[in-house]
Amino acid sequence: MSVFNSVLSLFYAYPLLALLLVLAAVIVVTSLHKIGPTEVGLVTKRFSFAKLTKDNPVAFNGEAGYQADLLTPGLRWKTVLVYSVEKYPWVQVPAGEIGVVIAQVGNPLPIGAKSAVYKKEFANFSDLRNFIQLGGQKGVQRPVLPPGSLVPVHPVGFLVATRSRVYGEPISPELCAKMGRGGELMPASLGLKSEQLELVRIEPQPRGKDGSTLDVVGIVTTYEGDPLPSGDIASRLGGFVDVEKMENDKANDAQIIEALLGSKNNLHNNYQDFQSFLDHGGHIGLQHDPLLYGAYALNPFLVSVEMVPMLIIKQGQVGVIKAYVGLATQDTSGDDFKYGSLVRPGHRGVWQEPLRTGKYPLNPRCYEPEIVPTAILNLNWADAISEAHNLDAQLQQIVAKSKEGFVFKIDLQVQIHVPDTKAPRVISMVGTMKNLVNEVLQAAVGNHFRNSLQNMPAINFIETRQQVQVEAFDHIREQLEQYQVETKGVYIQDVIFPEDMVTVLTHREIANQEIETFKKQRAAQDQRIEMEQAKGTADMQADLARSKVGVDIKKNNADARVAEATGEAEYIRQTGTAKGAEVEAVGLARARGYRAQVEALGSNATAIVNVVAALAEGKAKFVPDVLVTGGGNGGGALDGLAATAMRFFGGPSNGGTGASAKAPVTALPPDMEAALAKIAPKQKEPPAKS
């Protein structure tokens, strides 16, 4: 209380001094500024005899206004009578975002420039004085602050735009007018969208509910740099000098293609170091080299990226490349190829070497790939569409008219094949596979069928369908050979006829089927007859065998009899010859004997002697075998009959005359046989067996 009383008594005793002390205390207190650990203090000088330049809002040499030097974290002194201090947070870039820096101080940009030149000494733009001294320029700065940056940036010297807010104090009246109610500036005020202030991510894109993904690349367009050379549509660092050098070194097409597919993005860190991109000769506009999978901190004021599908060439395909960039066109197809031109890779035109199975980060704005199926390609002139290639989506059923005026539709399938080595020539002639199908093949197929069927009756078409198909194959093959395309098959799959014609054909077919049925039935009956004949023949096989054996036996007997007769004839002939000789000899001998007898006895005596001898040799009987004489008892006839019967049955032992049993039996007269039957009863027959 004594101190307070002393001060109070001093205040009353010296009021002016006390007021000065209080004022000094207030000045001291208000001149002390506590800057937080993530804050900076923007100092504004209230007055000065030096003046700022017209286009520079920051004082570097004690001029009145915003001062270039910031108050760093801690307790700082700035006399409140001369300076005012405002606290601003450090610029903080969250993860996954970027910070775009816009300088509000510095040298003006050259005419046509859209961004300021960057020097490594600028670092992260935390030293405004150093930025100005090294010739920093106003406007958009080429590098961006990467994710996670925490930088004490001068709030008047630079504006830093992030996804959620804009750091800094705008000095442009236009920007000040766009500030919100809370005094904050949003990215939209700078013409930026929130997604542009995020990292550019290039990754596979989902394309369906099945979880499949689509491979993509990033096509880059830059908005800063020197203009493109005349005739170029895209910028490739160094141009195509390396390709020309490889050609001079006799490199093959595959090596040149690898060089073109390779990227020079390592020279500028994938467009993230935009100053390096410009230093290496980068031009404004479309860029030749795309971005591959990854996340990139790209300045949205200078670089834009478009996601496009990666070129994927599957098995059974090749990719014919139409190049819109490169060296001047030099045709390598030869004089015989008159339908277009082919070039080596690295030149503008259709590459003579196609790309084969693989994934290629090719810029579709610079190179247009035409996928050519090299497997057998089925094309349907029908409602069905081949899902494998979809090239026949515009093909419809062939509508033709017969000679009689019947209009019918034909479903057709054509199989073609494009050799991979000839694919560039095919594309050079027709442009695309769709042109080959919809213009060349469609005309060849449709016109052939319409012309062929117009002069043919509908019935003939049905009957000669196979021949029509063969003729169509030959015609289409001849047409496609002009385009170096092989024809593998032409198939008429279905023919849709008018209802009236179908009715007539149906009735005719029914009649034909009935005729065929009757023929089948007749054939069945004929077969049945043959079966019965075969069955009868089988049943008579035993008799047939016996008859055949009998025939063989008869034949053998006949042959034996013929042989026997032949032998007998020969025997008789030989015997006759011998007997003839004997008779001749005997006759001659007898003649000589007769002659001698005549000379000795005389002719009459000789005749009598020879007659007696002949009768003796002939064994003629002069006495009867049974002699019947007449008797007084009248039994002469009966005795003769009995004697004859006894001779017949008994022979010489039964009272015969003693003649030999071998003598021939003389047949009895009929009256004697009747008499004998009366006296000699018949012998009883044995009883029949049961």
XYZ file of C-alpha atoms in Angstrom:
690
model
C 0.000 0.000 0.000
C 2.906 2.352 0.629
C 4.140 1.962 -2.995
C 0.692 2.563 -4.397
C 0.265 5.541 -2.144
C 3.633 6.871 -3.229
C 2.737 6.582 -6.908
C -0.635 8.085 -6.298
C 0.904 10.961 -4.365
C 3.442 11.396 -7.215
C 0.629 11.400 -9.780
C -1.121 14.126 -7.892
C 2.120 16.049 -7.341
C 3.378 15.714 -10.962
C 0.396 14.918 -13.201
C 2.193 15.526 -16.500
C 5.055 13.229 -15.625
C 2.685 10.546 -14.535
C 0.809 10.808 -17.836
C 4.020 10.458 -19.733
C 4.939 7.367 -17.748
C 1.580 5.772 -18.426
C 1.852 6.580 -22.092
C 5.333 5.129 -22.245
C 4.120 1.994 -20.559
C 1.304 1.620 -23.078
C 3.702 2.171 -25.970
C 6.067 -0.419 -24.629
C 3.357 -2.966 -24.117
C 1.792 -2.426 -27.523
C 5.159 -2.456 -29.275
C 5.917 -5.966 -28.072
C 4.557 -8.651 -30.428
C 4.419 -12.311 -29.619
C 4.659 -14.331 -32.841
C 3.521 -17.912 -32.575
C 5.671 -20.872 -33.702
C 3.748 -21.227 -37.015
C 3.111 -17.556 -37.597
C 4.843 -14.625 -39.225
C 4.426 -10.941 -38.430
C 3.709 -8.668 -41.371
C 5.125 -5.244 -40.542
C 3.557 -2.095 -41.974
C 5.404 1.186 -41.640
C 3.057 4.001 -40.949
C 5.042 6.822 -42.406
C 8.346 7.511 -44.111
C 9.932 10.191 -46.188
C 10.849 7.586 -48.911
C 8.227 6.542 -51.393
C 7.473 3.176 -53.039
C 7.538 2.638 -56.779
C 4.194 2.541 -58.513
C 4.013 -1.189 -59.104
C 5.710 -2.444 -55.931
C 3.589 -2.689 -52.769
C 6.400 -3.888 -50.490
C 9.114 -1.639 -49.033
C 12.654 -2.892 -49.055
C 14.445 0.326 -48.043
C 12.353 1.754 -45.206
C 9.603 3.157 -47.350
C 6.175 3.469 -45.861
C 3.907 0.487 -46.372
C 4.350 -3.280 -46.148
C 7.849 -4.138 -45.136
C 9.806 -6.914 -46.853
C 11.150 -8.318 -43.589
C 8.776 -10.436 -41.529
C 8.740 -10.962 -37.803
C 9.658 -14.533 -37.038
C 8.277 -16.601 -34.124
C 9.036 -15.192 -30.669
C 8.606 -11.916 -28.757
C 9.432 -9.151 -31.191
C 9.645 -5.370 -30.842
C 8.190 -2.929 -33.288
C 7.371 0.566 -32.101
C 3.667 0.904 -32.300
C 3.962 4.576 -33.198
C 5.850 3.732 -36.428
C 4.836 0.173 -37.292
C 1.821 -1.997 -37.171
C 2.083 -5.776 -37.080
C -0.406 -8.363 -38.385
C -0.026 -12.047 -37.753
C -0.382 -14.561 -40.579
C -0.099 -18.327 -40.452
C 2.626 -20.171 -42.239
C 1.622 -21.740 -45.537
C 0.806 -25.389 -44.886
C 0.148 -27.776 -47.770
C -1.748 -30.899 -46.668
C -0.822 -34.364 -47.879
C -2.068 -35.133 -51.372
C -2.295 -31.456 -52.297
C -0.068 -28.863 -53.860
C 0.465 -25.176 -53.254
C 0.436 -22.858 -56.262
C 2.575 -19.757 -55.692
C 1.662 -16.403 -57.219
C 4.076 -13.530 -56.734
C 2.559 -10.069 -56.206
C 5.912 -8.354 -56.311
C 8.898 -8.476 -58.631
C 9.731 -7.604 -62.173
C 6.962 -7.677 -64.745
C 6.663 -10.709 -67.022
C 7.834 -10.458 -70.618
C 5.172 -10.077 -73.258
C 3.558 -13.437 -73.940
C 4.919 -15.065 -70.817
C 2.435 -16.738 -68.505
C 4.764 -17.729 -65.698
C 7.829 -16.387 -64.018
C 11.329 -17.686 -64.470
C 12.413 -19.798 -61.541
C 15.896 -19.962 -60.069
C 17.136 -22.478 -57.581
C 18.107 -19.660 -55.255
C 14.442 -18.863 -54.780
C 14.116 -22.117 -52.876
C 10.591 -22.290 -51.419
C 9.893 -18.538 -51.684
C 10.403 -17.908 -47.967
C 12.909 -15.067 -48.543
C 11.193 -12.228 -50.342
C 14.187 -9.918 -50.293
C 16.354 -12.591 -51.914
C 13.621 -13.227 -54.498
C 13.561 -9.564 -55.525
C 17.324 -9.145 -55.508
C 17.760 -12.167 -57.848
C 15.295 -10.786 -60.354
C 12.149 -12.603 -59.349
C 9.133 -11.873 -61.485
C 5.517 -11.277 -60.735
C 2.849 -13.780 -61.564
C 2.532 -17.539 -61.408
C 5.669 -19.258 -60.284
C 6.597 -22.391 -62.211
C 7.280 -24.769 -59.325
C 4.594 -25.653 -56.794
C 4.932 -26.339 -53.114
C 4.830 -30.109 -52.642
C 2.559 -31.906 -50.169
C 3.535 -31.440 -46.536
C 5.246 -28.090 -47.064
C 5.235 -25.673 -44.104
C 6.738 -22.397 -45.251
C 6.837 -18.852 -43.763
C 5.859 -17.097 -46.957
C 5.475 -13.313 -47.096
C 1.682 -12.796 -47.122
C 1.858 -9.724 -49.367
C 4.764 -10.826 -51.571
C 3.074 -14.151 -52.467
C -0.321 -15.746 -52.613
C -0.328 -19.501 -52.137
C -3.407 -21.394 -53.263
C -4.203 -24.774 -51.732
C -7.300 -26.907 -52.062
C -9.053 -25.449 -49.037
C -7.867 -21.833 -48.966
C -5.595 -19.143 -50.356
C -2.782 -17.935 -48.086
C -1.727 -14.286 -48.258
C -3.142 -10.811 -48.550
C -4.354 -9.874 -52.051
C -3.525 -6.376 -53.174
C -5.331 -6.408 -56.502
C -8.716 -4.668 -56.341
C -10.193 -7.443 -58.461
C -9.078 -10.107 -56.017
C -10.120 -8.050 -53.037
C -13.594 -7.851 -54.505
C -13.730 -11.633 -54.674
C -12.914 -12.161 -51.009
C -15.568 -13.777 -48.908
C -17.353 -12.451 -45.871
C -14.631 -13.734 -43.600
C -12.005 -11.894 -45.578
C -10.647 -15.106 -47.100
C -9.848 -15.767 -50.730
C -10.823 -19.140 -52.242
C -9.108 -21.024 -55.148
C -12.095 -20.373 -57.386
C -11.290 -16.677 -57.129
C -8.026 -17.463 -58.903
C -9.710 -19.539 -61.593
C -8.740 -22.864 -60.078
C -10.888 -25.855 -59.241
C -10.339 -27.722 -56.034
C -9.293 -30.940 -57.849
C -6.624 -29.037 -59.754
C -4.832 -28.395 -56.470
C -4.374 -32.083 -55.789
C -1.665 -34.389 -56.973
C -2.271 -35.692 -60.470
C -2.674 -39.437 -60.071
C -2.368 -41.752 -63.033
C -3.628 -45.207 -62.170
C -5.803 -47.941 -63.681
C -9.389 -46.822 -64.000
C -12.364 -49.035 -63.086
C -14.585 -49.754 -66.060
C -17.238 -52.192 -64.938
C -19.109 -53.833 -62.103
C -16.998 -56.940 -62.524
C -14.005 -55.147 -61.022
C -12.025 -54.970 -64.250
C -9.742 -52.006 -64.829
C -8.544 -50.029 -67.814
C -4.866 -49.242 -68.295
C -4.316 -45.538 -68.985
C -1.579 -43.017 -69.673
C -1.539 -39.257 -69.151
C -1.396 -37.039 -72.233
C 0.276 -33.769 -71.317
C -0.463 -30.329 -72.674
C 1.680 -27.407 -71.591
C 0.642 -23.739 -71.638
C 4.067 -22.168 -71.538
C 7.078 -22.332 -73.813
C 8.289 -21.374 -77.233
C 6.000 -21.994 -80.181
C 6.188 -25.330 -81.975
C 8.293 -25.548 -85.124
C 6.379 -25.091 -88.344
C 4.537 -28.236 -89.333
C 4.730 -29.876 -85.894
C 1.673 -30.647 -83.812
C 3.463 -31.900 -80.696
C 6.649 -31.172 -78.830
C 9.343 -33.807 -78.381
C 12.452 -32.713 -76.550
C 15.233 -32.535 -79.080
C 12.835 -33.226 -81.924
C 13.602 -36.346 -83.984
C 17.297 -35.744 -84.396
C 18.038 -38.963 -82.517
C 15.881 -40.953 -84.973
C 17.715 -39.461 -87.918
C 21.030 -40.354 -86.325
C 19.867 -43.953 -85.756
C 18.878 -44.244 -89.416
C 22.318 -43.052 -90.436
C 23.796 -45.684 -88.121
C 21.755 -48.398 -89.934
C 19.487 -49.140 -86.975
C 16.561 -51.444 -87.728
C 12.886 -50.567 -87.345
C 12.518 -52.305 -83.986
C 15.314 -50.240 -82.446
C 13.823 -46.996 -83.727
C 10.403 -47.959 -82.348
C 11.937 -48.579 -78.919
C 13.537 -45.130 -79.011
C 10.216 -43.497 -79.905
C 8.356 -45.361 -77.178
C 10.987 -44.371 -74.670
C 10.402 -41.210 -72.655
C 12.555 -38.131 -72.072
C 10.543 -37.150 -69.033
C 13.543 -37.819 -66.807
C 15.052 -34.560 -68.071
C 12.378 -32.503 -66.280
C 11.137 -34.878 -63.621
C 7.919 -35.647 -65.482
C 6.994 -31.978 -66.014
C 7.244 -31.294 -62.268
C 10.365 -29.199 -62.872
C 8.791 -26.978 -65.455
C 11.766 -24.652 -65.604
C 13.974 -27.588 -66.547
C 11.425 -28.576 -69.184
C 11.753 -25.161 -70.787
C 15.525 -25.133 -70.391
C 15.723 -28.398 -72.389
C 13.814 -26.875 -75.281
C 10.240 -27.730 -74.321
C 7.573 -26.100 -76.439
C 4.085 -25.008 -75.701
C 1.221 -27.313 -76.632
C 0.768 -31.054 -76.931
C 3.654 -33.112 -75.638
C 4.943 -36.251 -77.334
C 5.877 -38.155 -74.178
C 2.980 -39.208 -71.914
C 2.982 -39.763 -68.175
C 2.888 -43.291 -66.805
C 1.445 -44.565 -63.532
C 2.280 -42.381 -60.545
C 1.377 -39.185 -58.633
C 2.710 -35.880 -59.884
C 2.858 -32.349 -58.459
C 2.037 -30.356 -61.571
C 1.289 -26.683 -61.835
C -2.343 -26.430 -63.059
C -1.605 -23.037 -64.647
C 1.091 -24.593 -66.828
C 0.283 -28.277 -67.305
C -2.899 -30.235 -67.895
C -3.173 -34.013 -68.122
C -5.773 -36.050 -69.980
C -6.275 -39.712 -69.166
C -6.506 -41.924 -72.245
C -6.453 -45.710 -72.610
C -3.110 -47.331 -73.049
C -2.564 -49.086 -76.367
C -3.026 -52.815 -75.744
C -2.424 -55.259 -78.589
C -3.689 -58.726 -77.754
C -2.667 -62.089 -79.074
C -3.874 -62.519 -82.651
C -3.632 -58.790 -83.405
C -1.147 -56.246 -84.676
C -1.217 -52.485 -84.439
C -0.621 -50.512 -87.609
C 0.606 -47.041 -86.647
C -0.367 -43.883 -88.500
C 2.158 -41.293 -87.373
C 1.222 -37.609 -87.395
C 4.596 -36.471 -86.068
C 8.168 -37.210 -87.021
C 10.520 -36.713 -89.897
C 9.284 -35.963 -93.381
C 7.465 -38.740 -95.260
C 9.738 -41.012 -97.287
C 7.854 -43.765 -99.095
C 9.460 -47.193 -98.781
C 6.644 -49.273 -100.332
C 8.233 -49.493 -103.784
C 7.011 -48.645 -107.261
C 4.675 -51.658 -107.495
C 2.568 -50.486 -104.556
C 0.313 -47.774 -105.931
C -2.446 -47.601 -103.322
C -0.645 -45.565 -100.671
C 2.696 -45.128 -99.017
C 4.632 -46.757 -96.202
C 7.372 -45.168 -94.115
C 9.946 -46.254 -91.610
C 9.166 -45.622 -87.927
C 10.026 -42.055 -86.971
C 8.533 -40.582 -90.163
C 5.067 -39.208 -90.774
C 2.815 -41.752 -92.442
C 1.885 -45.418 -92.073
C 4.708 -47.328 -90.452
C 5.890 -50.291 -92.488
C 6.508 -52.259 -89.295
C 3.453 -52.968 -87.098
C 3.402 -53.274 -83.337
C 2.784 -56.771 -82.031
C 1.408 -58.194 -78.790
C 2.068 -55.928 -75.818
C 1.135 -52.732 -73.942
C 2.465 -49.476 -75.342
C 2.408 -45.968 -73.723
C 1.701 -44.398 -77.078
C 0.300 -40.906 -77.405
C -2.928 -41.296 -79.420
C -2.819 -37.582 -80.309
C 0.452 -38.185 -82.135
C 0.026 -41.768 -83.299
C -3.240 -43.357 -84.348
C -3.146 -47.115 -83.945
C -5.336 -49.312 -86.144
C -5.880 -52.713 -84.562
C -5.830 -55.393 -87.251
C -6.934 -58.915 -86.312
C -4.480 -61.427 -87.749
C -6.485 -64.474 -86.673
C -9.308 -65.854 -88.815
C -11.951 -63.122 -88.859
C -15.632 -64.143 -88.985
C -17.947 -61.554 -90.512
C -21.696 -62.147 -90.353
C -24.234 -60.677 -92.743
C -26.991 -61.367 -90.239
C -28.570 -60.078 -87.042
C -25.795 -61.726 -85.012
C -22.689 -59.637 -84.283
C -19.234 -60.995 -83.538
C -18.451 -59.727 -80.049
C -14.754 -60.475 -80.513
C -14.223 -57.536 -82.891
C -17.601 -55.839 -83.591
C -16.479 -55.076 -87.157
C -19.692 -56.478 -88.622
C -22.025 -54.298 -86.558
C -23.271 -52.497 -89.679
C -23.630 -55.606 -91.838
C -27.200 -56.659 -92.561
C -28.836 -59.649 -94.207
C -28.368 -59.694 -97.970
C -31.661 -58.921 -99.719
C -31.834 -60.457 -103.206
C -34.507 -60.899 -105.866
C -34.890 -64.003 -108.009
C -35.714 -64.108 -111.700
C -39.421 -64.532 -110.930
C -39.400 -61.569 -108.576
C -39.288 -63.469 -105.283
C -37.529 -61.393 -102.628
C -35.632 -63.354 -100.014
C -32.959 -62.705 -97.422
C -29.660 -64.524 -97.047
C -27.644 -64.982 -93.848
C -24.001 -65.164 -94.875
C -20.696 -65.691 -93.112
C -17.354 -64.754 -94.650
C -14.005 -65.692 -93.142
C -11.003 -63.526 -94.005
C -7.411 -63.352 -92.848
C -4.962 -60.449 -92.868
C -1.307 -61.597 -92.570
C 0.548 -59.542 -89.958
C 3.348 -58.669 -92.359
C 0.840 -57.294 -94.877
C -1.332 -55.427 -92.374
C 0.393 -52.034 -92.979
C -0.229 -52.357 -96.720
C -3.885 -53.225 -96.153
C -4.404 -50.202 -93.894
C -2.513 -47.985 -96.321
C -5.013 -48.961 -99.037
C -8.305 -48.912 -97.114
C -7.569 -46.698 -94.091
C -9.238 -48.803 -91.401
C -10.560 -52.308 -90.899
C -14.081 -50.880 -90.745
C -13.569 -49.420 -94.206
C -12.367 -52.795 -95.440
C -15.505 -54.486 -94.141
C -18.162 -51.819 -94.700
C -16.998 -50.517 -98.061
C -14.818 -53.052 -99.852
C -16.202 -56.351 -98.603
C -19.791 -55.179 -98.300
C -19.822 -54.066 -101.935
C -18.136 -57.230 -103.207
C -20.467 -59.568 -101.348
C -23.758 -57.729 -101.791
C -23.346 -56.964 -105.483
C -22.253 -60.509 -106.301
C -25.307 -62.119 -104.726
C -27.721 -59.585 -106.157
C -26.290 -59.925 -109.667
C -26.095 -63.721 -109.530
C -29.560 -64.341 -108.154
C -31.315 -61.802 -110.354
C -30.910 -64.112 -113.374
C -31.633 -67.326 -111.497
C -34.990 -68.905 -110.675
C -35.540 -69.300 -106.969
C -35.887 -73.064 -107.259
C -32.541 -73.277 -109.042
C -30.942 -71.308 -106.248
C -32.218 -73.816 -103.731
C -31.049 -76.755 -105.799
C -27.647 -75.235 -106.646
C -26.993 -73.548 -103.324
C -23.607 -75.233 -102.960
C -22.544 -74.106 -106.410
C -23.650 -70.529 -105.666
C -21.578 -70.638 -102.488
C -18.492 -71.821 -104.389
C -18.925 -69.097 -107.015
C -19.284 -66.487 -104.266
C -16.092 -67.730 -102.637
C -14.163 -67.420 -105.897
C -15.530 -63.914 -106.562
C -14.829 -62.578 -103.065
C -11.375 -64.123 -103.003
C -10.543 -62.441 -106.313
C -11.770 -59.063 -105.024
C -9.916 -59.214 -101.691
C -6.656 -60.364 -103.250
C -6.392 -56.863 -104.707
C -6.131 -55.616 -101.125
C -3.745 -58.422 -100.059
C -6.422 -59.987 -97.856
C -6.923 -63.751 -97.840
C -10.397 -65.300 -98.097
C -10.750 -68.454 -96.010
C -14.404 -69.300 -96.537
C -17.850 -68.133 -97.682
C -20.839 -69.902 -96.123
C -24.544 -69.452 -96.832
C -25.998 -70.095 -93.392
C -29.694 -69.477 -93.859
C -32.119 -68.362 -96.564
C -35.423 -66.730 -95.634
C -37.968 -67.224 -98.440
C -41.375 -65.532 -98.950
C -44.329 -67.296 -97.339
C -45.989 -68.141 -100.692
C -42.842 -69.756 -101.939
C -42.350 -71.613 -98.681
C -45.884 -73.040 -99.002
C -45.237 -74.288 -102.540
C -41.909 -75.756 -101.572
C -43.431 -77.382 -98.504
C -46.154 -79.120 -100.552
C -43.593 -80.200 -103.102
C -41.339 -81.569 -100.443
C -44.208 -83.450 -98.817
C -44.994 -85.040 -102.182
C -41.351 -85.922 -102.688
C -41.206 -87.418 -99.242
C -44.314 -89.511 -99.973
C -42.682 -90.752 -103.177
C -39.600 -91.641 -101.247
C -41.757 -93.370 -98.637
C -43.431 -95.479 -101.324
C -40.057 -96.314 -102.784
C -38.853 -97.361 -99.398
C -41.902 -99.500 -98.847
C -41.420 -101.161 -102.236
C -37.778 -101.695 -101.463
C -38.819 -103.234 -98.146
C -41.149 -105.653 -99.925
C -38.412 -106.506 -102.425
C -36.100 -107.080 -99.553
C -38.689 -109.266 -97.922
C -38.963 -111.377 -101.094
C -35.228 -111.740 -101.219
C -35.252 -112.693 -97.562
C -37.919 -115.359 -98.132
C -35.975 -116.689 -101.080
C -32.855 -116.800 -99.028
C -34.734 -118.458 -96.191
C -36.152 -121.129 -98.563
C -32.742 -121.650 -100.038
C -31.337 -122.061 -96.563
C -34.044 -124.541 -95.626
C -33.260 -126.647 -98.774
C -29.535 -126.567 -98.250
C -29.476 -130.238 -97.149
C -31.457 -131.409 -100.176
C -29.464 -129.095 -102.359
C -26.280 -130.601 -100.989
C -27.567 -134.124 -101.541
C -28.704 -133.237 -105.030
C -25.353 -131.709 -105.773
C -23.639 -134.835 -104.445
C -26.048 -136.961 -106.517
C -25.272 -134.872 -109.560
C -21.603 -135.344 -108.884
C -22.121 -139.098 -108.440
C -24.199 -139.334 -111.654
C -21.595 -137.274 -113.428
C -18.849 -139.503 -112.108
C -20.868 -142.637 -113.068
C -21.498 -141.184 -116.501
C -17.828 -140.407 -116.831
C -17.065 -143.966 -115.691
C -19.530 -145.411 -118.159
C -18.092 -143.258 -120.906
C -14.656 -144.430 -119.968
C -15.880 -148.035 -119.767
C -17.669 -147.731 -123.094
C -14.594 -146.205 -124.629
C -12.521 -149.074 -123.249
C -15.084 -151.619 -124.382
C -15.186 -150.073 -127.816
C -11.450 -150.194 -128.018
C -11.530 -153.781 -126.755
C -14.136 -154.764 -129.310
C -12.217 -152.995 -132.031
C -9.016 -154.707 -131.098
C -10.775 -158.027 -130.534
C -12.586 -157.716 -133.838
C -9.361 -156.969 -135.553
C -7.797 -159.984 -133.911
C -10.791 -162.225 -134.719
C -10.842 -160.919 -138.228
C -7.245 -161.898 -138.573
C -8.094 -165.260 -136.987
C -11.073 -165.808 -139.277
C -8.942 -164.789 -142.215
C -6.251 -167.197 -141.162
C -8.760 -169.969 -140.400
C -10.610 -169.283 -143.609
C -7.399 -169.430 -145.606
C -6.433 -172.642 -143.802
C -9.876 -174.161 -144.422
C -9.763 -173.067 -147.965
C -6.497 -174.817 -148.378
C -7.976 -177.894 -146.539
C -11.102 -177.870 -148.713
C -8.936 -177.602 -151.729
C -6.937 -180.617 -150.567
C -10.130 -182.600 -149.704
C -11.603 -181.822 -153.075
C -8.458 -182.996 -154.754
C -8.506 -186.162 -152.619
C -12.249 -187.022 -152.210
C -13.994 -185.042 -154.775
C -16.367 -182.193 -154.337
C -19.526 -184.135 -153.314
C -17.827 -186.178 -150.689
C -16.112 -183.102 -149.319
C -19.462 -181.297 -149.030
C -21.078 -184.148 -147.092
C -18.181 -184.449 -144.711
C -18.214 -180.741 -143.924
C -22.029 -180.639 -143.399
C -21.842 -183.403 -140.850
C -18.998 -181.682 -139.058
C -20.918 -178.392 -138.954
C -23.980 -180.104 -137.485
C -21.842 -181.728 -134.848
C -20.192 -178.485 -133.886
C -23.568 -176.661 -133.634
C -24.854 -179.134 -130.968
C -28.212 -179.397 -132.611
C -30.623 -181.802 -130.880
C -32.080 -184.507 -132.957
C -33.878 -186.336 -129.984
C -36.582 -184.350 -127.888
C -36.047 -183.746 -124.162
C -39.577 -184.937 -123.313
C -41.131 -187.615 -125.370
C -44.891 -188.101 -125.096
C -46.379 -191.175 -126.691
C -50.000 -192.087 -127.009
C -51.374 -194.786 -124.615
C -54.473 -196.725 -124.212
C -55.401 -195.156 -120.894
C -55.632 -191.658 -122.392
C -52.944 -190.140 -120.167
C -50.493 -189.229 -122.845
C -51.062 -185.531 -122.574
C -51.084 -185.556 -118.816
C -47.858 -187.595 -118.665
C -46.143 -185.164 -120.947
C -47.250 -182.228 -118.792
C -46.028 -183.881 -115.628
C -42.685 -184.742 -117.138
C -42.245 -181.184 -118.292
C -43.101 -179.793 -114.839
C -40.696 -182.163 -113.150
C -37.956 -181.080 -115.518
C -38.777 -177.383 -114.840
C -38.734 -177.659 -111.034
C -36.309 -180.406 -110.391
C -33.813 -180.454 -113.131
C -32.164 -183.736 -114.043
C -32.434 -185.222 -110.518
C -36.246 -185.156 -110.564
C -36.724 -187.521 -113.361
C -35.521 -185.347 -116.093
C -33.802 -186.555 -119.109
C -30.427 -185.890 -117.647
C -29.823 -182.712 -119.559
C -27.598 -180.041 -117.947
C -29.362 -177.559 -115.623
C -27.552 -174.773 -117.406
C -29.437 -175.463 -120.581
C -31.744 -172.668 -121.516
C -35.351 -173.058 -120.431
C -37.837 -172.937 -123.229
C -40.926 -170.877 -122.538
C -44.204 -172.877 -122.312
C -47.068 -172.181 -124.617
C -50.034 -170.449 -123.058
C -52.322 -173.533 -123.060
C -49.688 -175.547 -121.253
C -49.139 -172.835 -118.620
C -52.897 -172.822 -117.914
C -52.976 -176.588 -117.554
C -49.989 -176.483 -115.238
C -51.662 -173.846 -113.032
C -54.617 -176.149 -112.563
C -52.597 -179.137 -111.374
C -50.034 -177.148 -109.303
C -51.678 -174.827 -106.755
C -50.020 -171.463 -105.926
C -47.627 -171.196 -102.952
C -49.154 -169.333 -100.009
C -47.769 -165.837 -99.250
C -46.333 -165.290 -95.783
C -48.546 -163.235 -93.474
C -47.859 -159.478 -93.470
C -46.008 -158.043 -90.514
C -47.906 -155.657 -88.361
